[in-house]
Coordinates of C-alpha atoms and ligand atoms in Angstrom, one line a residue:
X1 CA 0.0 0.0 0.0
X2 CA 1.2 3.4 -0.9
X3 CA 1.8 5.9 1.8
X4 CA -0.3 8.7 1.7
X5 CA 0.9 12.3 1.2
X6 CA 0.0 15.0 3.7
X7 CA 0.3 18.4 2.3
X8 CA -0.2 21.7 4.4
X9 CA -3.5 23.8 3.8
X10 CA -3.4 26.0 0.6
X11 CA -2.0 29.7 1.2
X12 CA -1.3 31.7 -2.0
X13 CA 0.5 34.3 -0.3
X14 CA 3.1 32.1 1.5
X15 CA 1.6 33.8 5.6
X16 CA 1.7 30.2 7.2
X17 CA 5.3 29.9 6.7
X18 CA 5.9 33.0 8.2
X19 CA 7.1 33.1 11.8
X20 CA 8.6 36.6 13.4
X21 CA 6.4 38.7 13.2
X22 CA 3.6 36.7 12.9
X23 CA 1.2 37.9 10.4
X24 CA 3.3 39.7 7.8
X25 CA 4.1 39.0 4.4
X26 CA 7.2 36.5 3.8
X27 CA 9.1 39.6 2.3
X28 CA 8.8 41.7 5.7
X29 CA 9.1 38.7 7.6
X30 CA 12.4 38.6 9.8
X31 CA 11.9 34.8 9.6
X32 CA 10.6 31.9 7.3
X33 CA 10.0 28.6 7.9
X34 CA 11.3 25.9 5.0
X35 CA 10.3 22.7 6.7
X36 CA 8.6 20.5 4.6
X37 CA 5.6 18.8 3.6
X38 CA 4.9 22.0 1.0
X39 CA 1.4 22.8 1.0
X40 CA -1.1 21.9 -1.3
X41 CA -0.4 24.9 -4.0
X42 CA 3.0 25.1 -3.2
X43 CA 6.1 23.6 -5.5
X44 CA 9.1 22.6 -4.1
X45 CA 12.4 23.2 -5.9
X46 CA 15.6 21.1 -5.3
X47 CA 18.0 24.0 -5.8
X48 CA 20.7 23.9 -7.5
X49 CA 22.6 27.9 -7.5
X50 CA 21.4 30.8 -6.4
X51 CA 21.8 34.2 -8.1
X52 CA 22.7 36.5 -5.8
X53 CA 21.3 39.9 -6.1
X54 CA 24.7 42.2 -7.6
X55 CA 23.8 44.8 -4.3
X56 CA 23.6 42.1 -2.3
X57 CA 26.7 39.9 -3.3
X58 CA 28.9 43.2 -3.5
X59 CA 27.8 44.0 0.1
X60 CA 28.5 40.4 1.7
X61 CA 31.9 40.2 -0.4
X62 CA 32.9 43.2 1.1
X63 CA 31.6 42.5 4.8
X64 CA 34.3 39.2 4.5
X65 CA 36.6 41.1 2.6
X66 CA 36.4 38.8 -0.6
X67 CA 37.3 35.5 1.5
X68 CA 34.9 32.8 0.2
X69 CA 35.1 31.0 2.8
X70 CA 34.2 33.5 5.2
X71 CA 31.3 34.5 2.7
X72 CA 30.2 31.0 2.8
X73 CA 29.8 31.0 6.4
X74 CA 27.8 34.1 6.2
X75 CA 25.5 32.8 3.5
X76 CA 24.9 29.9 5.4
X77 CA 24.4 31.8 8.7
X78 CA 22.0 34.0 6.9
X79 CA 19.8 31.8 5.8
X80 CA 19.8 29.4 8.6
X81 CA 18.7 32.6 10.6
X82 CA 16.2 33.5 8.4
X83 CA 14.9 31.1 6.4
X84 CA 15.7 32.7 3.2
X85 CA 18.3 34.3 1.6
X86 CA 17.4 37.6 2.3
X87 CA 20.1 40.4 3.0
X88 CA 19.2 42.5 6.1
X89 CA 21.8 45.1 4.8
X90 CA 20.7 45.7 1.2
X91 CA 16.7 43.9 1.7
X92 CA 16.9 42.7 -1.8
X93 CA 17.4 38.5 -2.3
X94 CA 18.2 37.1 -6.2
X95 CA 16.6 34.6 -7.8
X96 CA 17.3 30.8 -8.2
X97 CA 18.1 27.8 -10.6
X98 CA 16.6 24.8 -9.8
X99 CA 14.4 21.5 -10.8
X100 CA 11.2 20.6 -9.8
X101 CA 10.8 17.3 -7.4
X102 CA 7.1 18.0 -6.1
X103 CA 4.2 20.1 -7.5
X104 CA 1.3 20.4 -4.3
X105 CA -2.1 19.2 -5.9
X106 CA -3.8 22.8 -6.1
X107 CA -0.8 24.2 -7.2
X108 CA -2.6 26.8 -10.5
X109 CA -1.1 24.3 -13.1
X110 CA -3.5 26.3 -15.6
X111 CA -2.2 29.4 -15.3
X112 CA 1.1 28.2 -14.7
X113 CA 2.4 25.5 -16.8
X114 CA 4.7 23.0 -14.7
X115 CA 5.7 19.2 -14.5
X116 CA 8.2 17.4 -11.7
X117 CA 11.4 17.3 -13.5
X118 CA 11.6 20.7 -15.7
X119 CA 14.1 23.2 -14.5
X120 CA 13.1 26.4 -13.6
X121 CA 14.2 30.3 -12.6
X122 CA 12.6 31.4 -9.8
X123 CA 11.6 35.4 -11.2
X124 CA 10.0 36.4 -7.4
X125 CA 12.7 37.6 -4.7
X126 CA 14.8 35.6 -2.8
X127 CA 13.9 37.8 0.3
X128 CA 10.2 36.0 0.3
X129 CA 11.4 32.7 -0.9
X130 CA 11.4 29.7 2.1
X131 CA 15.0 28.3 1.3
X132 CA 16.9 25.3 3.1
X133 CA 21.1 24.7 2.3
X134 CA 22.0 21.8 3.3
X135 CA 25.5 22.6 1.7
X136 CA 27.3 25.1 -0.5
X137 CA 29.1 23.5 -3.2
X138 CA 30.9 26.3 -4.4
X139 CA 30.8 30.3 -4.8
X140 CA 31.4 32.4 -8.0
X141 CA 32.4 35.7 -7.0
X142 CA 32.6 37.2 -10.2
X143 CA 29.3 36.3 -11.4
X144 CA 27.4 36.7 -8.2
X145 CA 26.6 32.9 -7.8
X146 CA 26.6 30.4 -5.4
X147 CA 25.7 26.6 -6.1
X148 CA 24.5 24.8 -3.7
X149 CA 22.5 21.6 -2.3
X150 CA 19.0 22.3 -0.8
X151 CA 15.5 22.9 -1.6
X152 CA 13.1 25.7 -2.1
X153 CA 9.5 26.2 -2.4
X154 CA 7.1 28.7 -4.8
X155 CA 4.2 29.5 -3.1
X156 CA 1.3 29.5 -5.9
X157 CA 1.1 33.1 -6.5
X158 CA 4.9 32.8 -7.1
X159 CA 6.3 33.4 -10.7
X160 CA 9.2 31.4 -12.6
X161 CA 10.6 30.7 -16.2
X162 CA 11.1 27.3 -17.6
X163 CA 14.6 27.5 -19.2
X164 CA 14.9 28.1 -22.9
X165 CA 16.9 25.4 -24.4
X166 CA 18.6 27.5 -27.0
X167 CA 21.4 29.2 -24.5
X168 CA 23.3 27.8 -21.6
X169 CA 21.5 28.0 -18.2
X170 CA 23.5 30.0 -16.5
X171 CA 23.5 32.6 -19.1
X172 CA 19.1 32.6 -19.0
X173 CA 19.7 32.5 -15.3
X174 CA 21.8 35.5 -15.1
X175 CA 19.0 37.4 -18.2
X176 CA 16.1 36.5 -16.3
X177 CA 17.9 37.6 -12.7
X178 CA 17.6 41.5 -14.3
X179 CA 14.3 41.5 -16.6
X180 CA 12.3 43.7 -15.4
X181 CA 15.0 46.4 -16.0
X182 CA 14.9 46.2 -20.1
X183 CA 11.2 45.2 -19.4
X184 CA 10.8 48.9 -18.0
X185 CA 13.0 50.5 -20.3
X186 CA 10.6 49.5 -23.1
X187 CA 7.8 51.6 -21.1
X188 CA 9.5 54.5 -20.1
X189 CA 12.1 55.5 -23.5
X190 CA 10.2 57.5 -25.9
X191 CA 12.0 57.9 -30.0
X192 CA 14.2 60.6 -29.9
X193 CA 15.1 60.2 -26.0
X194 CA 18.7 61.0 -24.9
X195 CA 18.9 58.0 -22.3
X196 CA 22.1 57.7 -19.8
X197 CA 22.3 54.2 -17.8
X198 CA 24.7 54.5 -15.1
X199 CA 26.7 51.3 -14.1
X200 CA 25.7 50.3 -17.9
X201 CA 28.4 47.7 -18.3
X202 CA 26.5 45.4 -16.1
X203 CA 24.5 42.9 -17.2
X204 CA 21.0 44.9 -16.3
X205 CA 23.2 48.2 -18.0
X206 CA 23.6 46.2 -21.3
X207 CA 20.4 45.3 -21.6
X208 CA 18.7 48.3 -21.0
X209 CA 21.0 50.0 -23.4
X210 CA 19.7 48.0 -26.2
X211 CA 16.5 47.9 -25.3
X212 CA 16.3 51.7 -25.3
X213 CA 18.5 51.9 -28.7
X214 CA 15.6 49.6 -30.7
X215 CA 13.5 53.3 -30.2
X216 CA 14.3 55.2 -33.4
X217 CA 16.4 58.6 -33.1
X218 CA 17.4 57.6 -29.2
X219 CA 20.7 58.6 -27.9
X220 CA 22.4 56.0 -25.7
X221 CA 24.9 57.2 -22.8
X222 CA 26.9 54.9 -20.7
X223 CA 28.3 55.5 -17.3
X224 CA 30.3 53.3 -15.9
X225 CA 33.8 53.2 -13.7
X226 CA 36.2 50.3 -14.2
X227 CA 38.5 49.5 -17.4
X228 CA 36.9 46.0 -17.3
X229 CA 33.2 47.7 -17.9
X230 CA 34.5 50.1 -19.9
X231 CA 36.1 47.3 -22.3
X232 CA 32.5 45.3 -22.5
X233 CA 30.7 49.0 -23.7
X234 CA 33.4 49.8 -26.4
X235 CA 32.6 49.5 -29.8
X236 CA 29.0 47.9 -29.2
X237 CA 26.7 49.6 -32.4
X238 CA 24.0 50.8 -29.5
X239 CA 26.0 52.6 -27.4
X240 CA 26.5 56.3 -28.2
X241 CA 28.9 57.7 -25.7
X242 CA 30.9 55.4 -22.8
X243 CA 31.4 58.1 -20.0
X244 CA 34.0 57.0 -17.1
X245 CA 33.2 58.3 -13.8
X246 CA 32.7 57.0 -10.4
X247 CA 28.6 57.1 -9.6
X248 CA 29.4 58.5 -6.7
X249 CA 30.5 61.4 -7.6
X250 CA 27.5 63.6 -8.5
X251 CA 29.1 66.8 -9.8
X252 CA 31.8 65.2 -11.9
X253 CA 28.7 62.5 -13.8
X254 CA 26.7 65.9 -14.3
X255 CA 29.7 67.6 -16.4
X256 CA 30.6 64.5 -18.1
X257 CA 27.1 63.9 -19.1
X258 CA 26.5 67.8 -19.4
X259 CA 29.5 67.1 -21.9
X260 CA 28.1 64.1 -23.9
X261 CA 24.7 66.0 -24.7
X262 CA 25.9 69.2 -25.2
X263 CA 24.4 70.8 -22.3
X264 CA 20.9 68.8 -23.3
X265 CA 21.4 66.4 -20.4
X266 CA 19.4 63.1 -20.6
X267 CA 15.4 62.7 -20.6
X268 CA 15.3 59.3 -19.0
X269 CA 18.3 58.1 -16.0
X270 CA 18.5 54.7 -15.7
X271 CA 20.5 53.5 -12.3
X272 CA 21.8 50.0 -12.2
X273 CA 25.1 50.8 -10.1
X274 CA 25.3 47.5 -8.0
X275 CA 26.7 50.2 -4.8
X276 CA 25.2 53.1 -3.0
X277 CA 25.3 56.8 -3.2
X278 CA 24.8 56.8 -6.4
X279 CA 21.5 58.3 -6.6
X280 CA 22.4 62.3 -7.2
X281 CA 25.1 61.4 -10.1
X282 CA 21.5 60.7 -11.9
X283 CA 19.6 63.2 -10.7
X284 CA 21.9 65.4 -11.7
X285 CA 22.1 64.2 -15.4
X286 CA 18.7 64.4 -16.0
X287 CA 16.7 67.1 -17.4
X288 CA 13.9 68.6 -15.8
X289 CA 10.5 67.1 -16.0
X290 CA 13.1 64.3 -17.4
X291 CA 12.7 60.3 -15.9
X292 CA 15.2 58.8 -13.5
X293 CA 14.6 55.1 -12.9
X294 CA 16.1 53.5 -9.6
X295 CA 16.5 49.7 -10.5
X296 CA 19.2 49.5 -8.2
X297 CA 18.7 47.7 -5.1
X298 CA 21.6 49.7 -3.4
X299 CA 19.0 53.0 -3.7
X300 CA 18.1 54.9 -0.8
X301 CA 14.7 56.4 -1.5
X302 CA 15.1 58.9 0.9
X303 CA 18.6 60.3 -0.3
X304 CA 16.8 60.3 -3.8
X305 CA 13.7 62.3 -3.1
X306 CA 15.4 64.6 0.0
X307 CA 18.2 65.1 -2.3
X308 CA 15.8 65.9 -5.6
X309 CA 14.3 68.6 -3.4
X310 CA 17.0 70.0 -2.3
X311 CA 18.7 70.8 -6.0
X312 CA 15.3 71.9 -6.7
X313 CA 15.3 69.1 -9.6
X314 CA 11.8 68.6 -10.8
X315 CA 12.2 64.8 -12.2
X316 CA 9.9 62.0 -11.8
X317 CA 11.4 59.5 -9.5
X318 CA 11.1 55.6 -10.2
X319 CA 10.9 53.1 -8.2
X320 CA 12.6 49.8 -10.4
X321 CA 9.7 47.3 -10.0
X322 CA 11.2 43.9 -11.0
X323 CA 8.3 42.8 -12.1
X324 CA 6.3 43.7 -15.5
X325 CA 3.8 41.5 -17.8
X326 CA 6.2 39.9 -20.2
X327 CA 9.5 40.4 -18.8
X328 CA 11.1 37.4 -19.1
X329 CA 10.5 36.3 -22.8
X330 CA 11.3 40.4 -23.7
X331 CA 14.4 40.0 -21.6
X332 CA 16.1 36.3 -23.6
X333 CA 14.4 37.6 -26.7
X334 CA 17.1 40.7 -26.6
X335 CA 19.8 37.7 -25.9
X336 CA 18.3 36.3 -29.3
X337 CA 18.3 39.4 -31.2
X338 CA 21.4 40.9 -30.7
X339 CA 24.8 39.0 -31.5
X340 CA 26.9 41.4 -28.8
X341 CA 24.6 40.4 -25.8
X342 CA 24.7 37.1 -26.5
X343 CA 28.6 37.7 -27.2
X344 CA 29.0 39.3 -24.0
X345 CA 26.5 37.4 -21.5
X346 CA 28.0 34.3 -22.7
X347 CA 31.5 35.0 -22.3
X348 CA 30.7 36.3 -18.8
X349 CA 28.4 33.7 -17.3
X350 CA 28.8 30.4 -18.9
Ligands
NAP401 P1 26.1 44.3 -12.2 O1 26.1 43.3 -13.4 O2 27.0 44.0 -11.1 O3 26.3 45.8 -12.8 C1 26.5 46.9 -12.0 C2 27.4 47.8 -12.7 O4 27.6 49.0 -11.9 C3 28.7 47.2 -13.1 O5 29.1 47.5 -14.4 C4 29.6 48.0 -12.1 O6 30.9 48.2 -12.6 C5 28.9 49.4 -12.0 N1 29.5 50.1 -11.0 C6 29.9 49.7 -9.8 N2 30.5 50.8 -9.1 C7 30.4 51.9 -9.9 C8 30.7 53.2 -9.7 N3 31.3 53.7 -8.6 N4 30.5 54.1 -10.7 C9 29.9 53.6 -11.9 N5 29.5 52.4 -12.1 C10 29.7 51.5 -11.1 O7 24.7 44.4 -11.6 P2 23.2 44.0 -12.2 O8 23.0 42.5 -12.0 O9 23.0 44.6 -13.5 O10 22.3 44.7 -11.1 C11 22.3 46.1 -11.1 C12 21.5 46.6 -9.9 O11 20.1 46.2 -10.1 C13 21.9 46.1 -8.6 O12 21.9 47.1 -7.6 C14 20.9 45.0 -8.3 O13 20.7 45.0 -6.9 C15 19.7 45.6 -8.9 N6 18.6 44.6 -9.2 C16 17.3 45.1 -9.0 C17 16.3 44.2 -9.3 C18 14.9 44.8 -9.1 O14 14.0 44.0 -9.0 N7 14.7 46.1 -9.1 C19 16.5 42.9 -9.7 C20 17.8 42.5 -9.9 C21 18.8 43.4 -9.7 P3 32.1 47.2 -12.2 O15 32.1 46.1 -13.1 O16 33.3 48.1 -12.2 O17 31.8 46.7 -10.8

């Protein structure tokens, strides 16, 4: 006789496995629980690396001072502590790379297509996901990645790609980590738009510098500080101008790009600097009534409004939801189009 499986009760939002403070959402929650059975419209992932959010991995790396092993430690401290990998310092989580072993009966199969055995991204926040290590097989500290042995589970209103089979994983893993940021670019570039993407020779940088190039007559700026950055911008056909300067510094990014656009400055700012204090270098290279988009999870939102108002900078400030309808497929689709991405993303992450 087959034993029979016991499942807990169906919660879309995840608030059983909550457990300080009771009552909140699994992203506010200090505290997850992982423990197993799933429930019934939950999936459970056998994990196999995570994608550590850039912000997040930049921070850790610096609290050990680069040693892996003492980063390992941390990582696993972390999320023993908190059931999830979910960085007190930065808030933000990744995403992860895994198969799936168990799908609970009420899971929304419907909506969301899914059989035990395909391998999947995980495209909702590590800081909401219930996540157990039971080891950490090894850590990739240039590509923000850590592979490991453990399990996950998807709670049903939780999204996730299937991998495409036409590029390696690790290269969809590391396109799908920063969708939402071409995703939004999409929305918020208009033709003829001067658009400057500070820390643009990152992979989120790159991505949104094509995506906003496809808009006819669009200008493309990119900021961005180290020779090895600067080397993946030069000579790509939709970058414009490559502007070196440290983020940081406010005044020097305003008269480089002040420079660049002949006094114009830029009608949309996208940030995707994986470090903070970055927020007034795009402030300041934005025209008035102009667009600056914070996708950067290092972003203070109070040094970006406080500091708006106090240059008297009327911009529209944005907050970079990861999320929009479609991001995914428009993200690897860009991979597909373009021979440099593809170039680039595969030379770094495969
Ligand atoms: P990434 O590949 O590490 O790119 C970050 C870029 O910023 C790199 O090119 C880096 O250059 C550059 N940079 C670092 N310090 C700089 C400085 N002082 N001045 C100018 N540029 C500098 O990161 P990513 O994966 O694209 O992620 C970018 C940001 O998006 C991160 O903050 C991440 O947390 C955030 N994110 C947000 C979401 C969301 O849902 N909103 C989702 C995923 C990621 P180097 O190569 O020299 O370091």
């Amino acid at each position: 006789m087959t034993e029979k499986q016991t499942f807990r009760p169906a919660d879309p939002l995840g608030i059983q496995r909550v457990l300080e403070p009771k009552g909140v959402l699994p992203q506010q929650a200090e505290k997850l629980d992982p423990a197993l059975p799933i429930a019934e419209d939950e999936l459970l992932i056998e994990v196999e690396s995570l994608n550590i959010d850039s912000a997040s991995f930049h921070q850790i790396s610096k609290a050990c001072d680069g040693d892996v092993a003492k980063m390992e430690a941390h990582i696993l401290a972390l999320v023993g502590r908190r059931g999830k990998h979910h960085n007190p310092v930065t808030g933000s989580g990744g995403m992860l790379l895994g198969r799936v072993t168990q799908i609970g009966p009420n899971f929304p199969v419907g909506t969301k297509p899914v059989q035990v055995g395909d391998r999947i991204a995980t495209l909702v926040s590590l800081s909401l996901t219930p996540l157990h290590i039971r080891k950490i097989r090894s850590i990739h500290p240039k590509i923000d990645r850590v592979d490991i042995d453990g399990y996950a589970v998807l709670f049903a209103s939780g999204i996730f790609a299937r991998l495409p089979a036409d590029m390696p994983e690790t290269v969809a893993l590391a396109v799908l980590d920063v969708a939402g940021a071409p995703a939004q670019t999409r929305k918020l570039v208009q033709p003829g738009n001067t658009v400057a993407v500070v820390g643009g020779g990152g992979k989120s940088g790159l991505l949104c510098l094509y995506e906003a190039k496809r808009k006819t007559g669009v200008k493309t700026v990119a900021i961005d500080y180290s020779q090895a950055a600067l080397d993946r911008l030069s000579d790509l056909p939709f970058v414009d101008e490559i502007i070196q300067a440290d983020a940081r510094n406010g005044v020097e990014v305003m008269e480089k790009v002040w420079a660049a656009t002949k006094g114009q400055m830029a009608d949309v700012v996208i940030n995707v600097a994986n470090i903070p204090e970055t927020e007034m270098s795009c402030i300041l290279s934005c025209k008035q009534k102009g667009i600056v988009y914070f996708f950067s999870m290092a972003t203070s939102f109070t040094r970006a409004a406080l500091g708006a108002e106090g240059i008297g900078s009327d911009v529209d400030l944005r907050i970079g939801n990861g999320y929009t309808e479609g991001h995914a497929d428009l993200a690897l689709e860009l991979l597909r189009e373009s021979p440099e991405l593809r170039r680039i993303f595969t030379e770094q992450y495969s």
